[in-house]
C-alpha atoms as an extended CHARMM CRD file, in Angstrom:
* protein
*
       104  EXT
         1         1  UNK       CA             68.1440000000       89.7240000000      128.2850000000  PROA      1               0.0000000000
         2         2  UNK       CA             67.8510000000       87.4400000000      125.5470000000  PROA      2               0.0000000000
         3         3  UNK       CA             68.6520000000       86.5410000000      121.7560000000  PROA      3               0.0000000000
         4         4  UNK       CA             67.5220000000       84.5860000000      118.7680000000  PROA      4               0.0000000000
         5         5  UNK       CA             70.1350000000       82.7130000000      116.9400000000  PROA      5               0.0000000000
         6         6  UNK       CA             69.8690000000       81.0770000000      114.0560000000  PROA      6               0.0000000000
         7         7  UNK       CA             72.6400000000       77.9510000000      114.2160000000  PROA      7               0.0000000000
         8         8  UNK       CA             72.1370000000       74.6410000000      111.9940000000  PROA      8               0.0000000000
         9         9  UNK       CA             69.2740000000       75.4610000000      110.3710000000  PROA      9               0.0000000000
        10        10  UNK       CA             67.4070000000       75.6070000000      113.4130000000  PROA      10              0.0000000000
        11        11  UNK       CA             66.3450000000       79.0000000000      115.1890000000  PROA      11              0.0000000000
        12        12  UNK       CA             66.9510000000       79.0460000000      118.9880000000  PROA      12              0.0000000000
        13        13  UNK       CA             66.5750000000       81.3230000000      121.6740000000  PROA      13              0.0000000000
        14        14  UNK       CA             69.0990000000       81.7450000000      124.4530000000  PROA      14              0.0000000000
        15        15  UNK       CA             70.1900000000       84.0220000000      127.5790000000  PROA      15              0.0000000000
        16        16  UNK       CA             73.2940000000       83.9830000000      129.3570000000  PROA      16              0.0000000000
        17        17  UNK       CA             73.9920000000       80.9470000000      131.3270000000  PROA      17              0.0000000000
        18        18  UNK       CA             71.5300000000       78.6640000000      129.0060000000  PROA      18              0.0000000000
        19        19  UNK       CA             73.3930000000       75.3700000000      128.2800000000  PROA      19              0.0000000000
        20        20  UNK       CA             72.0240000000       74.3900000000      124.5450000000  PROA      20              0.0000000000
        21        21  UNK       CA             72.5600000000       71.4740000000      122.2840000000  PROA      21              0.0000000000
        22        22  UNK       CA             73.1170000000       72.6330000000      118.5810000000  PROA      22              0.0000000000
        23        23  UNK       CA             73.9960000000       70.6070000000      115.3850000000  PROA      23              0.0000000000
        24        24  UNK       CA             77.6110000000       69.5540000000      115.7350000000  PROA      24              0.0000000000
        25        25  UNK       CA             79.8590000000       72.1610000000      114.9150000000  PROA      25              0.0000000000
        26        26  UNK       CA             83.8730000000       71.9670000000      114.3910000000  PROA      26              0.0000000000
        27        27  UNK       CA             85.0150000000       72.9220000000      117.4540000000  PROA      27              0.0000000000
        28        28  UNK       CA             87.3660000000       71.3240000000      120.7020000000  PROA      28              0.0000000000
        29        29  UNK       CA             85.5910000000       71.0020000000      123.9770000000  PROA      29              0.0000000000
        30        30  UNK       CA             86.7710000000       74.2640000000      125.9490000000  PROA      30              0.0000000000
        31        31  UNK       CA             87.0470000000       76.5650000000      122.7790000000  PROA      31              0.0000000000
        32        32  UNK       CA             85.0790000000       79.9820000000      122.7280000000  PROA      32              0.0000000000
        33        33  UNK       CA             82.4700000000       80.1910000000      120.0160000000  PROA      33              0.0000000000
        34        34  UNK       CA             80.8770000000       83.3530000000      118.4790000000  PROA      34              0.0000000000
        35        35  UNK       CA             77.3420000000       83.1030000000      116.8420000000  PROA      35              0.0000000000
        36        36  UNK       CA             76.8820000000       86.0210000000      114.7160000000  PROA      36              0.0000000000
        37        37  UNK       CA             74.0540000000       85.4010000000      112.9080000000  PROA      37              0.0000000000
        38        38  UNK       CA             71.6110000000       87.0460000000      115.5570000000  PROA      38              0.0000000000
        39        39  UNK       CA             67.7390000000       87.6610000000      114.4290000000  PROA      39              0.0000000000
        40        40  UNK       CA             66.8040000000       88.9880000000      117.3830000000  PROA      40              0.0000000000
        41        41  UNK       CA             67.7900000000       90.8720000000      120.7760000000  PROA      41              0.0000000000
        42        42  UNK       CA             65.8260000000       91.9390000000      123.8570000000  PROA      42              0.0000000000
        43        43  UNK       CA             67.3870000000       93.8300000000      126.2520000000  PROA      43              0.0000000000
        44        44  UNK       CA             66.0390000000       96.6410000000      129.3350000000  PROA      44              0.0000000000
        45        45  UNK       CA             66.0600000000       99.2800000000      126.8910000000  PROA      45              0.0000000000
        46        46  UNK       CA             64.0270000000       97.6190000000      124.1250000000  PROA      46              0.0000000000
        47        47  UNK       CA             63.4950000000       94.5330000000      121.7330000000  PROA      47              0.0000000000
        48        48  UNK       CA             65.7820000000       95.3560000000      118.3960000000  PROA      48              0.0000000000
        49        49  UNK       CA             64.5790000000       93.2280000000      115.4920000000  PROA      49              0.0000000000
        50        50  UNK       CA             67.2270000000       92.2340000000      112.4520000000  PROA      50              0.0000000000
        51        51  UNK       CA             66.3720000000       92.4520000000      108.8100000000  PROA      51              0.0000000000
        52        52  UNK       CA             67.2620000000       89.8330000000      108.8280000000  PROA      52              0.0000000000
        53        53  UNK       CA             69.8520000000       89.9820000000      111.1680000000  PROA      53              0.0000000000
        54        54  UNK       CA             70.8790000000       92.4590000000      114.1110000000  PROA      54              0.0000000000
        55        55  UNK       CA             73.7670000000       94.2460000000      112.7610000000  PROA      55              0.0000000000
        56        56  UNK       CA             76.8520000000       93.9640000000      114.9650000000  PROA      56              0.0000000000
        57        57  UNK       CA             75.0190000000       91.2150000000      117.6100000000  PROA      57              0.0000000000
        58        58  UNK       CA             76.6880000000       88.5060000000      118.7190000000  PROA      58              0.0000000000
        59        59  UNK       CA             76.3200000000       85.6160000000      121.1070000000  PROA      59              0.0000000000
        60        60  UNK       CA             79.5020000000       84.3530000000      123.1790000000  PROA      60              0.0000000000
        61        61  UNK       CA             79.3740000000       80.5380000000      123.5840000000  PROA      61              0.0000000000
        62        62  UNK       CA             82.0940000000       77.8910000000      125.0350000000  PROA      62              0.0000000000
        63        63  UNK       CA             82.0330000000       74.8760000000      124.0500000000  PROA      63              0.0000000000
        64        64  UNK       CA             80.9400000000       72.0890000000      126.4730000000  PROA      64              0.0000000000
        65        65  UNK       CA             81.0690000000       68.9120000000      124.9650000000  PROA      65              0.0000000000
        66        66  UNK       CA             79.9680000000       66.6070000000      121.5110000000  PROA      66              0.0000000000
        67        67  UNK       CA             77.4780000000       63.9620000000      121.8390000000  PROA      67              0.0000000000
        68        68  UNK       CA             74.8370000000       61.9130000000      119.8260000000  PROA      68              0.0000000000
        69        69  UNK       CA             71.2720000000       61.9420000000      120.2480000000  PROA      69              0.0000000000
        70        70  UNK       CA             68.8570000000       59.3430000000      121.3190000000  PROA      70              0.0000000000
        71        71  UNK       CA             68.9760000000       56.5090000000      118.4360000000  PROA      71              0.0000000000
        72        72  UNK       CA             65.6320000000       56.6470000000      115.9210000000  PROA      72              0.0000000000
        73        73  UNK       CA             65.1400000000       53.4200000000      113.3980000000  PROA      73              0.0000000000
        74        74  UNK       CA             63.9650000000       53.9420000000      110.0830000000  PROA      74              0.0000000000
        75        75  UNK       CA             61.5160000000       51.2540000000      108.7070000000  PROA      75              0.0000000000
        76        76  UNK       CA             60.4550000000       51.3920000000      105.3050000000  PROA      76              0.0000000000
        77        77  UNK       CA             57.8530000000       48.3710000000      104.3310000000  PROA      77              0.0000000000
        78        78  UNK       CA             56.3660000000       47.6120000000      100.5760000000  PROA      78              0.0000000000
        79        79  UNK       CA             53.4050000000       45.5910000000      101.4630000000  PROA      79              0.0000000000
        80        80  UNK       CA             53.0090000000       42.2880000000       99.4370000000  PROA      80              0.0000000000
        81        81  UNK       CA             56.3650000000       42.9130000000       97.5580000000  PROA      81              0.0000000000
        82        82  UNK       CA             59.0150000000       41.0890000000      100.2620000000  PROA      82              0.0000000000
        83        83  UNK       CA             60.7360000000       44.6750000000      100.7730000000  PROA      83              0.0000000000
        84        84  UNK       CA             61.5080000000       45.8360000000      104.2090000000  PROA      84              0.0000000000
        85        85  UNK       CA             64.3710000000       47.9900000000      105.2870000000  PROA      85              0.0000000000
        86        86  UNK       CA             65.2180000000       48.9420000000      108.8400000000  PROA      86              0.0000000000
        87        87  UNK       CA             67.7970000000       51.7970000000      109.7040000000  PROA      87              0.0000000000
        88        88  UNK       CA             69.2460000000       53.6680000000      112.4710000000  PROA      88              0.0000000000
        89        89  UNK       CA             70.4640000000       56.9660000000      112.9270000000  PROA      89              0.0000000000
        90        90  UNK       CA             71.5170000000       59.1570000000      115.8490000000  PROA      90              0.0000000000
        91        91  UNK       CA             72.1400000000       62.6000000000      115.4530000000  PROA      91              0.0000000000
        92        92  UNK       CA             75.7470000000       64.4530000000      116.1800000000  PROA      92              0.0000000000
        93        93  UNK       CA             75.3160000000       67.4140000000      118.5220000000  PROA      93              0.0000000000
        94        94  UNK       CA             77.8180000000       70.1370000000      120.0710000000  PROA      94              0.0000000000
        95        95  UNK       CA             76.6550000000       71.1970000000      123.8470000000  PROA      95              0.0000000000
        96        96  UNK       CA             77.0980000000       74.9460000000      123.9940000000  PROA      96              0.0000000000
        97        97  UNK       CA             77.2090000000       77.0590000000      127.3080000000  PROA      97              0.0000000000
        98        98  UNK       CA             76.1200000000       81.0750000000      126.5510000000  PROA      98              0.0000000000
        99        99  UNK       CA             78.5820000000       83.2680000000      128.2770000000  PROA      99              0.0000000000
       100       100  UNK       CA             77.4180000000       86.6160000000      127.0040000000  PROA      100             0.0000000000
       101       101  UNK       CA             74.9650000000       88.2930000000      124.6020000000  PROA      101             0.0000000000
       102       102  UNK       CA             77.1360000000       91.4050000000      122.6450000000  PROA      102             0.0000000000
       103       103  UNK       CA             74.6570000000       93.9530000000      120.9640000000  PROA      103             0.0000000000
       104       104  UNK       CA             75.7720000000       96.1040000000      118.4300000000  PROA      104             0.0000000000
């Protein structure tokens, strides 16, 4: 069994017991989190398919931890004009552990 969630922009797909890393949601380590905006769920009796959700899916998710990703500079260079600008940035994440997959 697994779904398709869509979660920060990003579309992920997840079974129970996956451990994923979404953007950073507002949410204490420990908390139970419900992800209801589900595109997609196979199961043994079929594959349903949302348009463009699955009505009445949902994917049960605790919270593990929040983190930051690996750092990536920025470097922006102007050739023969003396401009140069180097930047960092790491991006904020939320670890989430999938407990259960709830279809309609």
């Amino acid at each position: 069994m697994y779904a398709v969630v869509r979660t920060g922009g990003k579309q992920l797909r997840v079974s129970p017991g996956d451990v994923v890393n979404v953007e950073k949601l507002s949410v204490e380590p420990g908390a139970t989190v419900e992800l209801t905006d589900v595109l997609m769920v196979s199961t043994d009796q079929g594959t349903t398919v949302g348009t463009p959700t699955v009505e009445g899916a949902a994917v049960i998710c605790t919270a593990v931890r929040d983190g930051k990703g690996k750092k990536i500079t920025i470097y922006k260079y102007k050739r023969r004009k003396g401009f140069s600008k180097k930047q960092g940035h790491r991006q904020p994440f939320t670890t989430l552990s999938v407990t259960e997959i709830r279809v309609g």
